[in-house]
N, CA, C and O atoms as a GROMACS GRO file, in nm:
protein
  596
    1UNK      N    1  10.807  23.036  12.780
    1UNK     CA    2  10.701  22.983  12.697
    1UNK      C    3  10.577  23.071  12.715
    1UNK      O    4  10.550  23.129  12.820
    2UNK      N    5  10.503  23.077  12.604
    2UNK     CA    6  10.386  23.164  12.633
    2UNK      C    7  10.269  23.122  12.704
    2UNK      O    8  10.236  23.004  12.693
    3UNK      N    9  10.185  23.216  12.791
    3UNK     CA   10  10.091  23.136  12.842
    3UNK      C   11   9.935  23.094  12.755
    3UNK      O   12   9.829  23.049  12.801
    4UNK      N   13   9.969  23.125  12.628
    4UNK     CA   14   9.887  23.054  12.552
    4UNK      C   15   9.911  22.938  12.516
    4UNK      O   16   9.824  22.860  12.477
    5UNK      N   17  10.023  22.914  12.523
    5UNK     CA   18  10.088  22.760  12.468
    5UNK      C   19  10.075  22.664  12.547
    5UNK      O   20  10.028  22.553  12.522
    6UNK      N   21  10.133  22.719  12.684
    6UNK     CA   22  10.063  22.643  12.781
    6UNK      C   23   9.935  22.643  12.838
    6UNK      O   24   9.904  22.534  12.888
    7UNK      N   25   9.870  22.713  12.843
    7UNK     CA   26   9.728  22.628  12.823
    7UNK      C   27   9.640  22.561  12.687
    7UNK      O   28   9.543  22.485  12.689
    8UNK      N   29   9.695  22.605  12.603
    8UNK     CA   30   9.673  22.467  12.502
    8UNK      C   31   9.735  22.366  12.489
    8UNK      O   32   9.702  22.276  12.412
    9UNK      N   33   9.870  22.364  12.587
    9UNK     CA   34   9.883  22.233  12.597
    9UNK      C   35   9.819  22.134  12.706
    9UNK      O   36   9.795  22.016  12.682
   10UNK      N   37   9.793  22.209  12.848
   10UNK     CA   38   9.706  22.183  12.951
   10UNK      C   39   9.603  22.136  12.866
   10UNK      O   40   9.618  22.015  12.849
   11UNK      N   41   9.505  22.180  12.804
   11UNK     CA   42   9.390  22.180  12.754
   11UNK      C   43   9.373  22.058  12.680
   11UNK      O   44   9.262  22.007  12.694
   12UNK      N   45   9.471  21.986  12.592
   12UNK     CA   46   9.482  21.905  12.493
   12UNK      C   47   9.500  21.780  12.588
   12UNK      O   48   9.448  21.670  12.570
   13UNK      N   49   9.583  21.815  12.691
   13UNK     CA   50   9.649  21.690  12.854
   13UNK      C   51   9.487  21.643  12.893
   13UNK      O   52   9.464  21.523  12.902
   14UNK      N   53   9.376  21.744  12.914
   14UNK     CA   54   9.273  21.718  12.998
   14UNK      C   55   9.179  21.637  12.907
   14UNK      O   56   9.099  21.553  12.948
   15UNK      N   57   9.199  21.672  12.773
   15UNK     CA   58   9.115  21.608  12.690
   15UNK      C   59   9.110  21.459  12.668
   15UNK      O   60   9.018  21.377  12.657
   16UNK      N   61   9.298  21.451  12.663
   16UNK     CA   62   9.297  21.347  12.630
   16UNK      C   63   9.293  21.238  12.756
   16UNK      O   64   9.300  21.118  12.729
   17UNK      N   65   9.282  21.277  12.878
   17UNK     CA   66   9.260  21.186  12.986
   17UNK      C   67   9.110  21.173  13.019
   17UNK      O   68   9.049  21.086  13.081
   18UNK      N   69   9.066  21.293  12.956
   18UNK     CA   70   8.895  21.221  12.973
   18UNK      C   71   8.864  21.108  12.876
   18UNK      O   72   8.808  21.005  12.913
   19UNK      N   73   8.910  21.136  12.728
   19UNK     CA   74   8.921  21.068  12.700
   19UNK      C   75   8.959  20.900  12.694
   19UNK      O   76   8.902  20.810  12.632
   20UNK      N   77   9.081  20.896  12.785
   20UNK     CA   78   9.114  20.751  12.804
   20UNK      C   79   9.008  20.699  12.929
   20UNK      O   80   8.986  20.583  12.965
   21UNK      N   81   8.954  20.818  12.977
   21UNK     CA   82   8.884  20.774  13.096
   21UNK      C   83   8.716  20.719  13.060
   21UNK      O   84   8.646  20.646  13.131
   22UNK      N   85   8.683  20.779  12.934
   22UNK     CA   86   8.578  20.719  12.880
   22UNK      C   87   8.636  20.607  12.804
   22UNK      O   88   8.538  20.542  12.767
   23UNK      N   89   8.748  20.546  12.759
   23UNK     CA   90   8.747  20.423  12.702
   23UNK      C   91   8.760  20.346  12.799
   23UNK      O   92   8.706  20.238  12.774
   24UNK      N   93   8.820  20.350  12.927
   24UNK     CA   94   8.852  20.266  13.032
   24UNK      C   95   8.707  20.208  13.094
   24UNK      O   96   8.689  20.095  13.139
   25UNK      N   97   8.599  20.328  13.084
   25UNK     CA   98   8.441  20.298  13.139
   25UNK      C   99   8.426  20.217  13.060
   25UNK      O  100   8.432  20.101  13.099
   26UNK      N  101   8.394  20.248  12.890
   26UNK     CA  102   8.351  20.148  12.801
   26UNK      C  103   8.419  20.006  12.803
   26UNK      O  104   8.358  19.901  12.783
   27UNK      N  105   8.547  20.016  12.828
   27UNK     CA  106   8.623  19.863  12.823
   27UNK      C  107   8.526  19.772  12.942
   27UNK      O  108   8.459  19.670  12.936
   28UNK      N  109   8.562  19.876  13.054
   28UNK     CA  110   8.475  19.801  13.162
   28UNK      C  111   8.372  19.694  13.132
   28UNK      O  112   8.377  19.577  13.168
   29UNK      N  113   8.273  19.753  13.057
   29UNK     CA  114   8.160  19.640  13.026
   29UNK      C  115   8.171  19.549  12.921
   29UNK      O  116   8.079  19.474  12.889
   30UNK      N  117   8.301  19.553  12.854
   30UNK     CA  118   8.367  19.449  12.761
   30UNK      C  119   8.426  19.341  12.883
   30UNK      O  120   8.399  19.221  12.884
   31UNK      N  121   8.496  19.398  12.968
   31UNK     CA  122   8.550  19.329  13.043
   31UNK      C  123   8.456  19.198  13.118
   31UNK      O  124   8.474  19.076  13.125
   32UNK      N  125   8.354  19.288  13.167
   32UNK     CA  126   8.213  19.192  13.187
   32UNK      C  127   8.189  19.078  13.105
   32UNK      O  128   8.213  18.964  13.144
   33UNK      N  129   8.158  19.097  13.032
   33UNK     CA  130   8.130  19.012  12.937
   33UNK      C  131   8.217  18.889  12.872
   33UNK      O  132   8.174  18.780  12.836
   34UNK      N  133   8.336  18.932  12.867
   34UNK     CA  134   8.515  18.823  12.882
   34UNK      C  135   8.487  18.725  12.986
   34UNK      O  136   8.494  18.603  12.977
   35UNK      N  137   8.446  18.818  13.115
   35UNK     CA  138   8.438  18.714  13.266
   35UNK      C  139   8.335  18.604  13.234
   35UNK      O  140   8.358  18.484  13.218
   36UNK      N  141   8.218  18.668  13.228
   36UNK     CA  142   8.121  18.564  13.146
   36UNK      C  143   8.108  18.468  13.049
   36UNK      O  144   8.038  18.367  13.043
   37UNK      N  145   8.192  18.518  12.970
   37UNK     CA  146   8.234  18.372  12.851
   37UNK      C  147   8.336  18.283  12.869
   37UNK      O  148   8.349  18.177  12.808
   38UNK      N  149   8.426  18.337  12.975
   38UNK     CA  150   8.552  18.248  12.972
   38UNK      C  151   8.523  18.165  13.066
   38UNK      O  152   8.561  18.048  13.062
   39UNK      N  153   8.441  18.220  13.178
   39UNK     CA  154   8.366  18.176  13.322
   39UNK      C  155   8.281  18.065  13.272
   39UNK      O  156   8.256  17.976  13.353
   40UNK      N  157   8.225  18.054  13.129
   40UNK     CA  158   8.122  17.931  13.102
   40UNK      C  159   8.223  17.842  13.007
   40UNK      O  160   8.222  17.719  13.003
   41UNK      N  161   8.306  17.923  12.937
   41UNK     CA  162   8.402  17.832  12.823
   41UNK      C  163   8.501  17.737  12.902
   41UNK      O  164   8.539  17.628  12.859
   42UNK      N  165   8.540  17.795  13.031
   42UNK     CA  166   8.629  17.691  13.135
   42UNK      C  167   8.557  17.543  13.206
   42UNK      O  168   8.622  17.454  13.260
   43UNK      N  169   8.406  17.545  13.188
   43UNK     CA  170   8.370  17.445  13.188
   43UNK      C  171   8.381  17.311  13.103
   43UNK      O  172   8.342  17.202  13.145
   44UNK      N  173   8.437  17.331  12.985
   44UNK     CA  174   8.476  17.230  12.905
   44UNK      C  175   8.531  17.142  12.964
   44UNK      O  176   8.497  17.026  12.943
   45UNK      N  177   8.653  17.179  13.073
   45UNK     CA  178   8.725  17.076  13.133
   45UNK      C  179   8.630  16.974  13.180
   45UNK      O  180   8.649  16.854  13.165
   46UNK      N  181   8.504  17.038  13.250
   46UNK     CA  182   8.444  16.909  13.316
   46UNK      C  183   8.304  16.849  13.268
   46UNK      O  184   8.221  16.780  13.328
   47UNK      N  185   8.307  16.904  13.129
   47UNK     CA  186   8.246  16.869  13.019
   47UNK      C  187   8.198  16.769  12.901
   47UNK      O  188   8.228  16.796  12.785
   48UNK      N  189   8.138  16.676  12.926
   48UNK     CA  190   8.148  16.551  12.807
   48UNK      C  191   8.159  16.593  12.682
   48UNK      O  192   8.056  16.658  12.660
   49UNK      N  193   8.244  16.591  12.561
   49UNK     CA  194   8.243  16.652  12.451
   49UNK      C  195   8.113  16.658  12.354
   49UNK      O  196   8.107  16.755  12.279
   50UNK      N  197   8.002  16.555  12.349
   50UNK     CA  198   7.878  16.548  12.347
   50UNK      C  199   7.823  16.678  12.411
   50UNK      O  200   7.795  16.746  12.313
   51UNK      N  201   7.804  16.721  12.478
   51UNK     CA  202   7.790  16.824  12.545
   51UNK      C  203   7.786  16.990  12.464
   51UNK      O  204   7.696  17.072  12.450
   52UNK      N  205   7.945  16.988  12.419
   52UNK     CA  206   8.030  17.112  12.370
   52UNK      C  207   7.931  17.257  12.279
   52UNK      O  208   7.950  17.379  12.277
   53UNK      N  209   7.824  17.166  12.210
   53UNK     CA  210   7.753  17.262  12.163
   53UNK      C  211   7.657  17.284  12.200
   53UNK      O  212   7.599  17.361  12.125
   54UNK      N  213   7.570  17.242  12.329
   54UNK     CA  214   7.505  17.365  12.427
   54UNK      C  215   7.596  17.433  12.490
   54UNK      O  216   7.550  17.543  12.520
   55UNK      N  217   7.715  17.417  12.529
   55UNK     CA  218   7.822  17.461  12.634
   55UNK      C  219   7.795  17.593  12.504
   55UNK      O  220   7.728  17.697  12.508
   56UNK      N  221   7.878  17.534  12.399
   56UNK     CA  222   7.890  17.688  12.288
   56UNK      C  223   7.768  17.748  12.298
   56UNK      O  224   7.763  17.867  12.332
   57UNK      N  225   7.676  17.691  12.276
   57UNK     CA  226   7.509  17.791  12.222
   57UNK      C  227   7.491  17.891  12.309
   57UNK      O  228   7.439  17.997  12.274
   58UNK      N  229   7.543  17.862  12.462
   58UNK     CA  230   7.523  17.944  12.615
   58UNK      C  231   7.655  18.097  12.584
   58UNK      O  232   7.658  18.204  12.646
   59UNK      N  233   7.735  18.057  12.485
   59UNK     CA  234   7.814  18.175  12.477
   59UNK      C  235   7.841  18.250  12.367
   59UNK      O  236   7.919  18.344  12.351
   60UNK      N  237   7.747  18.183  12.274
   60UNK     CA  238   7.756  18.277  12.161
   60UNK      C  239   7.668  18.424  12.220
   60UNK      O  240   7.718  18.537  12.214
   61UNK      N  241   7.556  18.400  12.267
   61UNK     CA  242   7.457  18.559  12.299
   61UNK      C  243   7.636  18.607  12.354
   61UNK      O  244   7.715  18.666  12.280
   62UNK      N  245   7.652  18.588  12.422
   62UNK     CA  246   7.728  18.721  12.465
   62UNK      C  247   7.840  18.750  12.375
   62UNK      O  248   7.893  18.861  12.375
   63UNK      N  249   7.889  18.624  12.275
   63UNK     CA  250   7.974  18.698  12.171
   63UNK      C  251   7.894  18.824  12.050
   63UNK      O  252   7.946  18.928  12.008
   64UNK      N  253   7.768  18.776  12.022
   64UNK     CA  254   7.695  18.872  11.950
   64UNK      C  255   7.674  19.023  12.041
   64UNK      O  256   7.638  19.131  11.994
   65UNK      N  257   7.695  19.004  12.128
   65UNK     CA  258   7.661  19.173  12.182
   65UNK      C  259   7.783  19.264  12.217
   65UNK      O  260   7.752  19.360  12.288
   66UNK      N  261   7.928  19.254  12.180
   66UNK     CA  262   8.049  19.228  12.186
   66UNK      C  263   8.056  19.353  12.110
   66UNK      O  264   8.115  19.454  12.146
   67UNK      N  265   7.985  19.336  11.992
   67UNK     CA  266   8.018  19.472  11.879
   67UNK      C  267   7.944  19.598  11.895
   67UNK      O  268   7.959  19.693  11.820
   68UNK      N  269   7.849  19.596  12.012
   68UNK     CA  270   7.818  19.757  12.100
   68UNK      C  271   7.914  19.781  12.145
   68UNK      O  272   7.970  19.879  12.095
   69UNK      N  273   7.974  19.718  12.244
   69UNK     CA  274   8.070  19.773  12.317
   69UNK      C  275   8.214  19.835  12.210
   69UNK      O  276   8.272  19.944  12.212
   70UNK      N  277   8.236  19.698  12.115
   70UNK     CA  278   8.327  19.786  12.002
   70UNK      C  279   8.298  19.898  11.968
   70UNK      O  280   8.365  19.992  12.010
   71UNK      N  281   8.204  19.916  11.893
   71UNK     CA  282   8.137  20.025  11.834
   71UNK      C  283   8.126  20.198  11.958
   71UNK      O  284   8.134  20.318  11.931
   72UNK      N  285   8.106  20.121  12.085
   72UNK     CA  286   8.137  20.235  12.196
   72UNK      C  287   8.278  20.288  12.154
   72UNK      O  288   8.316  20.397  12.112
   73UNK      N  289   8.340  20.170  12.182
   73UNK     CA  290   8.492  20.229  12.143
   73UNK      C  291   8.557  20.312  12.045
   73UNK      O  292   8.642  20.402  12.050
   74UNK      N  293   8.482  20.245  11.941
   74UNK     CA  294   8.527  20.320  11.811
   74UNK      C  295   8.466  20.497  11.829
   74UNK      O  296   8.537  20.598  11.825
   75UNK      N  297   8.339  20.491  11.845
   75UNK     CA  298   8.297  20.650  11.888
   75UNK      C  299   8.406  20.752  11.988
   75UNK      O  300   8.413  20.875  11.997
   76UNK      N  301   8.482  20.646  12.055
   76UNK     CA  302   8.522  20.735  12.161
   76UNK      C  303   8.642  20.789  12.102
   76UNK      O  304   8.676  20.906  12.118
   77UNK      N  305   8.726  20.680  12.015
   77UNK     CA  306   8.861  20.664  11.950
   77UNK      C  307   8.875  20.808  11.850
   77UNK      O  308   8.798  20.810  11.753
   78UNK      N  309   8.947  20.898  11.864
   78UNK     CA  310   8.963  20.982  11.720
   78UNK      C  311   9.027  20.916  11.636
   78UNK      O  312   9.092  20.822  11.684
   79UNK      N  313   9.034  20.929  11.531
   79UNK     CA  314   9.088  20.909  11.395
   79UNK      C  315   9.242  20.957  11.442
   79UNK      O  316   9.284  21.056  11.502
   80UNK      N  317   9.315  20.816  11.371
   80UNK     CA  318   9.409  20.824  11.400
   80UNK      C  319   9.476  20.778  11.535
   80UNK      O  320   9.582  20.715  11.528
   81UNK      N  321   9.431  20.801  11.638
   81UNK     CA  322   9.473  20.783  11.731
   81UNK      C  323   9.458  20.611  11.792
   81UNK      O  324   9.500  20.590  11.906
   82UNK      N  325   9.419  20.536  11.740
   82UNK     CA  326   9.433  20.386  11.778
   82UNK      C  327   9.549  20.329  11.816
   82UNK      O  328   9.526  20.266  11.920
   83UNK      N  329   9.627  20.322  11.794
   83UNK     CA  330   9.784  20.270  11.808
   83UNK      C  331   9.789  20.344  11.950
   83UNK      O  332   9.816  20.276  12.049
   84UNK      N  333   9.767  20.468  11.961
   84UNK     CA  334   9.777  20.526  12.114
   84UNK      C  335   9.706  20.476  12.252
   84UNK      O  336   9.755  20.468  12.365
   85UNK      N  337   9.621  20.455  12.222
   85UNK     CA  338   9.471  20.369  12.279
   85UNK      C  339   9.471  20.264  12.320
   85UNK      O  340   9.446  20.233  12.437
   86UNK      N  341   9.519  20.144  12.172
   86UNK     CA  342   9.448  20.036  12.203
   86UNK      C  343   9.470  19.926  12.376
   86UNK      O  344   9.403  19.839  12.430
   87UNK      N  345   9.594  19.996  12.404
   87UNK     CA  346   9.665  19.913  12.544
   87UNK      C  347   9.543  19.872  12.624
   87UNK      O  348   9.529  19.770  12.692
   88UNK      N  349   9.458  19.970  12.604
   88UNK     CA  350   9.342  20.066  12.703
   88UNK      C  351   9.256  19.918  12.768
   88UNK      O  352   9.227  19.873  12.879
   89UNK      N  353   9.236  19.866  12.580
   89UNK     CA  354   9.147  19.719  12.594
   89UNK      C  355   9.192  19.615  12.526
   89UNK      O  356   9.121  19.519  12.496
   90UNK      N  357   9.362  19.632  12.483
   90UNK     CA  358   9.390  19.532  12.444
   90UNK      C  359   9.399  19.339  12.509
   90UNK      O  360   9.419  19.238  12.441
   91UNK      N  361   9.378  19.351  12.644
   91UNK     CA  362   9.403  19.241  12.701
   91UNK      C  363   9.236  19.161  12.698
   91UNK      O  364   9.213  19.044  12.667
   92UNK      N  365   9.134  19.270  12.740
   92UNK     CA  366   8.994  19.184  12.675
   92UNK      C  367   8.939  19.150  12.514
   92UNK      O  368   8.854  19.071  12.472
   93UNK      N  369   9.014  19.234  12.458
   93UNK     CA  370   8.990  19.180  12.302
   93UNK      C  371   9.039  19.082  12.244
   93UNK      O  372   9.000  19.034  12.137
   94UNK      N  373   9.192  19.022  12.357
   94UNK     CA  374   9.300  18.892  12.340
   94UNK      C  375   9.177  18.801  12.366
   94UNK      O  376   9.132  18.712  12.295
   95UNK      N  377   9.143  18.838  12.461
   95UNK     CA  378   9.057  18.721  12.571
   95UNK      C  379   8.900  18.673  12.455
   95UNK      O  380   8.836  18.574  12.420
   96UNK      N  381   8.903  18.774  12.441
   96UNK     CA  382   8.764  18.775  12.332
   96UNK      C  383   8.753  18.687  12.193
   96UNK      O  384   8.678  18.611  12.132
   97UNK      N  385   8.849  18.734  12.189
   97UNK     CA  386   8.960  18.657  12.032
   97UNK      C  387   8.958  18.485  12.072
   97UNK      O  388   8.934  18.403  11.984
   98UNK      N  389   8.981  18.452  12.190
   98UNK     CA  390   9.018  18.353  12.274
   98UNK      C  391   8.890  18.230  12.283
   98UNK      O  392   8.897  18.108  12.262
   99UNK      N  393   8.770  18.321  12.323
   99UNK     CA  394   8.657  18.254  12.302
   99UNK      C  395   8.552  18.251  12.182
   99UNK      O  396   8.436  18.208  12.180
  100UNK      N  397   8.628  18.312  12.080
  100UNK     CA  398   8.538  18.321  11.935
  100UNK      C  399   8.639  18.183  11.860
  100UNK      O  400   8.598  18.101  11.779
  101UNK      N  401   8.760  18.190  11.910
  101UNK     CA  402   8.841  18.094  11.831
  101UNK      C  403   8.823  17.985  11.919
  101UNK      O  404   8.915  17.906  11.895
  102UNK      N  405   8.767  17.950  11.990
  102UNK     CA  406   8.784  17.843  12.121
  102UNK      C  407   8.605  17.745  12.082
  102UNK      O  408   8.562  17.630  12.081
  103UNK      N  409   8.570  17.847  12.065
  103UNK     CA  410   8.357  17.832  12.005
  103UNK      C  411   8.413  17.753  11.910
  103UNK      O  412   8.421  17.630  11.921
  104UNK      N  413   8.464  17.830  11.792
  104UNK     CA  414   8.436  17.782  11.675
  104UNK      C  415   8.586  17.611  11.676
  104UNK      O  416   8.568  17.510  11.608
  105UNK      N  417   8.661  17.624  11.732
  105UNK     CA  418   8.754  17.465  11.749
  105UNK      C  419   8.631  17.373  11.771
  105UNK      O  420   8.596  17.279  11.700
  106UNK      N  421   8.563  17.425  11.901
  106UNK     CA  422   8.458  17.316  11.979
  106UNK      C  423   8.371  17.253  11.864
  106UNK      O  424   8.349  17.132  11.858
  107UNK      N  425   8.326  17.341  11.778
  107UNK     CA  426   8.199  17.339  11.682
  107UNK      C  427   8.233  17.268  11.563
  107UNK      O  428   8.179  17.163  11.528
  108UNK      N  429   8.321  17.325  11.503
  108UNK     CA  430   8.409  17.253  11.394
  108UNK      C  431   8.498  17.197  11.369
  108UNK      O  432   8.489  17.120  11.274
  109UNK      N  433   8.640  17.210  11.451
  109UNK     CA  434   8.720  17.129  11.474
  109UNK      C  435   8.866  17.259  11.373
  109UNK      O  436   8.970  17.245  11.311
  110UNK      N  437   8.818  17.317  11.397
  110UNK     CA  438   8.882  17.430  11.316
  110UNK      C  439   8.915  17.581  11.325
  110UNK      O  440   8.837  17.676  11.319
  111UNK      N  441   9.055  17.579  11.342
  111UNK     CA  442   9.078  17.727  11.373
  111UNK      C  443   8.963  17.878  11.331
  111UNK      O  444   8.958  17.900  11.210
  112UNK      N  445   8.907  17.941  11.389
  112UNK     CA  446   8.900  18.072  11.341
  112UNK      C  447   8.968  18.162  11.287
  112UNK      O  448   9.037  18.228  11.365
  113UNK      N  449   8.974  18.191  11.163
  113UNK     CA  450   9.073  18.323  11.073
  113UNK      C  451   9.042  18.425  11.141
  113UNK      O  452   8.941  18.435  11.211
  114UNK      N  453   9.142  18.523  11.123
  114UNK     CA  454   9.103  18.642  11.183
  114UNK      C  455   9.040  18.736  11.133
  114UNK      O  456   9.030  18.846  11.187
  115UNK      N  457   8.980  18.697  11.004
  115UNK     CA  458   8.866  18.763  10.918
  115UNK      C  459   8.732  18.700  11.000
  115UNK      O  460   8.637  18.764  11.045
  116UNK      N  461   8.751  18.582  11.005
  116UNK     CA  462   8.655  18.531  11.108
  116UNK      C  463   8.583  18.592  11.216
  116UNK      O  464   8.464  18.615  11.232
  117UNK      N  465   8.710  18.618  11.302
  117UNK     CA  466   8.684  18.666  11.432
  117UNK      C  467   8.637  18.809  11.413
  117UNK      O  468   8.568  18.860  11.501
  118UNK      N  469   8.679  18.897  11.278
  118UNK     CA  470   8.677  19.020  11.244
  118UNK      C  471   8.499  18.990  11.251
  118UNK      O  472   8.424  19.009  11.347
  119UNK      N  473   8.472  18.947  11.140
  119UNK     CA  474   8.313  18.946  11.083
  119UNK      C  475   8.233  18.929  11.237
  119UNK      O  476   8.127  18.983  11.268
  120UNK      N  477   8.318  18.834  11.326
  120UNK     CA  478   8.172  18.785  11.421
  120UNK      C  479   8.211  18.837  11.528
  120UNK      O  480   8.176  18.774  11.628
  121UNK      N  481   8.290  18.957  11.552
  121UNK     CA  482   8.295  19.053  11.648
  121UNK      C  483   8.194  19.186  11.586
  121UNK      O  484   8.132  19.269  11.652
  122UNK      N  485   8.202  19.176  11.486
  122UNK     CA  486   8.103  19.338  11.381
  122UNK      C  487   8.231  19.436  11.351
  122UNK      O  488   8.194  19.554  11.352
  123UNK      N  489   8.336  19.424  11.332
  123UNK     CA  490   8.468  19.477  11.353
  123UNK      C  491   8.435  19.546  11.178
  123UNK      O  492   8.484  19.482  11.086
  124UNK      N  493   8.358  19.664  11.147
  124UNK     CA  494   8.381  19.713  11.053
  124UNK      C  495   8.516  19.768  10.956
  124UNK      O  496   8.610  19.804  11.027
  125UNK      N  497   8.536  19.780  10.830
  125UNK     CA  498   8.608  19.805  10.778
  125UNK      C  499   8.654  19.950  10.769
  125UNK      O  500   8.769  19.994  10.762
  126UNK      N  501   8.517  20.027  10.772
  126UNK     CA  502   8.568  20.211  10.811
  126UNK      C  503   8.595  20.244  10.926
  126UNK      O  504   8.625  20.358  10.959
  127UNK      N  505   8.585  20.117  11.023
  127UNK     CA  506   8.626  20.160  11.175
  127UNK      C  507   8.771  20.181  11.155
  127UNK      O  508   8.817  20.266  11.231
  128UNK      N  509   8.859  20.125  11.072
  128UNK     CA  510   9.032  20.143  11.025
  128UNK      C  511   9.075  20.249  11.112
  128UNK      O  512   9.111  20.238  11.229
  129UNK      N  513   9.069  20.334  11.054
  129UNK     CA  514   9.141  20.427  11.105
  129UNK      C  515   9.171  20.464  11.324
  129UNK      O  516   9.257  20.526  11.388
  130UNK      N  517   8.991  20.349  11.378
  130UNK     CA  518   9.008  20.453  11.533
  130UNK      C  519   8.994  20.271  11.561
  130UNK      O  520   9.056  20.244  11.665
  131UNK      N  521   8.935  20.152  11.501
  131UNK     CA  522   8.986  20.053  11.561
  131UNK      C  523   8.994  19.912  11.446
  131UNK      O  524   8.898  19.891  11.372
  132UNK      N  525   9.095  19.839  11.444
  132UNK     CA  526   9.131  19.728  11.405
  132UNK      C  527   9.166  19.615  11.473
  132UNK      O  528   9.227  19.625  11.579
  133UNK      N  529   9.122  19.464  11.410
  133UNK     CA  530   9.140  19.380  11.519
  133UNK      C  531   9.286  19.333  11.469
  133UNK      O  532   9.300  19.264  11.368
  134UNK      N  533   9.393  19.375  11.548
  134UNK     CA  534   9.578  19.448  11.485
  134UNK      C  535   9.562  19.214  11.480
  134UNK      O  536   9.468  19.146  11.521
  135UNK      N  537   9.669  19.176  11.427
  135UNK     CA  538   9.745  19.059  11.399
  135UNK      C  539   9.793  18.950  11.572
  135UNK      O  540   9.776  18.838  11.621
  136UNK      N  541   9.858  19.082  11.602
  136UNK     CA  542   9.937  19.061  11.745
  136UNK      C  543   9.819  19.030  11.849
  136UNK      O  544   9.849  18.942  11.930
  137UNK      N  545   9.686  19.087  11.863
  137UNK     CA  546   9.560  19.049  11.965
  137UNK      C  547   9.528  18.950  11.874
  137UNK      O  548   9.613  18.872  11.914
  138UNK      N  549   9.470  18.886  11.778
  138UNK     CA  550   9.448  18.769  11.725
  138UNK      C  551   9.543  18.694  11.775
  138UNK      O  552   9.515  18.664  11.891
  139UNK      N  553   9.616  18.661  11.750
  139UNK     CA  554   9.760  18.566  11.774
  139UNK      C  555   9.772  18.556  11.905
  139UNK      O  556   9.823  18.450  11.941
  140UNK      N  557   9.732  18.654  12.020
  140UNK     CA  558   9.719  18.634  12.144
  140UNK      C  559   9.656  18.527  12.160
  140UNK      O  560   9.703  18.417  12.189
  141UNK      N  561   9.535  18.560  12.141
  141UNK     CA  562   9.396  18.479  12.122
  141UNK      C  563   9.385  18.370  12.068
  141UNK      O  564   9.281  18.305  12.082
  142UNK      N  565   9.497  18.322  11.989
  142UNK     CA  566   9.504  18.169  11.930
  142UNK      C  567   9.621  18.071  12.020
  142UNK      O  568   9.628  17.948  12.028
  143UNK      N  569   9.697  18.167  12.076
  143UNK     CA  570   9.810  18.059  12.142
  143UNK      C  571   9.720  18.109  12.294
  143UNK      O  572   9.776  18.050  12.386
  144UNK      N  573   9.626  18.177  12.340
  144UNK     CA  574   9.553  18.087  12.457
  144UNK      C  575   9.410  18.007  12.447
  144UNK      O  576   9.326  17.988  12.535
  145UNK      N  577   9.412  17.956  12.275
  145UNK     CA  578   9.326  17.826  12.221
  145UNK      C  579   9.419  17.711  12.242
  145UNK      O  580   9.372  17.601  12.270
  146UNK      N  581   9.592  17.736  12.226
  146UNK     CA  582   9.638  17.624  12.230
  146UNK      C  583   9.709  17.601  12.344
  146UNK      O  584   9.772  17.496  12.340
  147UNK      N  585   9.718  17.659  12.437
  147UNK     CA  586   9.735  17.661  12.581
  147UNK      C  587   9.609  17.559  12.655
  147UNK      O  588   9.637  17.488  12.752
  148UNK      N  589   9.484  17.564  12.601
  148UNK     CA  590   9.344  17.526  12.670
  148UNK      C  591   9.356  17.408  12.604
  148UNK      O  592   9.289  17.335  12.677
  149UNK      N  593   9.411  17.312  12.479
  149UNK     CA  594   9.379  17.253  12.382
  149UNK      C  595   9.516  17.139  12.482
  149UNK      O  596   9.551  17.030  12.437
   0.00000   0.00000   0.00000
């Protein structure tokens, strides 16, 4: 093999692990923020249902600040490459999904769509190509609404 080939393939190896290594930082402070909402949303159990919408009001701020950290992501994501990625933060975006659909049961008595959860995460439509909120993390996110339920 030539040694140009192999170091453009070296080269492309290093990129793309800095790469996962800057989405893994950015997930990080998504991750934060999961601990924090699920950490106040698990209080329901010992919760008077009277209650439920200060319990919610205390966790919406941190669902509104949810779509920096997306938006980190999406910057970091190339085009195209999402499907490769998403593993990276797929388990806090389940979780996330979890307490936007979990808010809105408490509030209304009514599932969140996943256009829903799309709009009130900031989950843009030209983000397509580097991030989408996929079917399979929604659906996570609704059977651990009915796990809690």
């Amino acid at each position: 093999m030539d040694p140009k080939d192999l170091e453009a393939i070296s080269s492309s190896l290093e990129e793309e692990a800095k790469m996962r290594e800057q989405i893994r930082e950015a997930t990080s402070e998504l991750e934060k923020k999961v601990r924090s909402m699920t950490g106040l949303l698990n209080k329901i159990h010992g919760t008077p249902t009277s209650q439920f919408p200060e319990l919610v009001s205390k966790i919406r701020p941190y669902i509104a600040t949810v779509h920096t950290d997306l938006a980190t992501l999406v910057e970091l994501v190339k085009p195209e490459e999402y499907w490769r990625v998403k593993d990276i933060w797929a388990k806090q975006l389940q979780s996330t999904v979890y307490v936007v659909c979990m808010c809105e049961w408490l509030t209304t008595g009514k599932l969140a769509t996943i256009e829903q959860v799309s709009s009130e995460l900031g989950v843009k439509a030209e983000w397509q190509d580097r991030f989408v909120l996929a079917s399979e993390d929604y659906l996570h996110g609704v059977i651990s609404v009915s796990n809690e339920l």
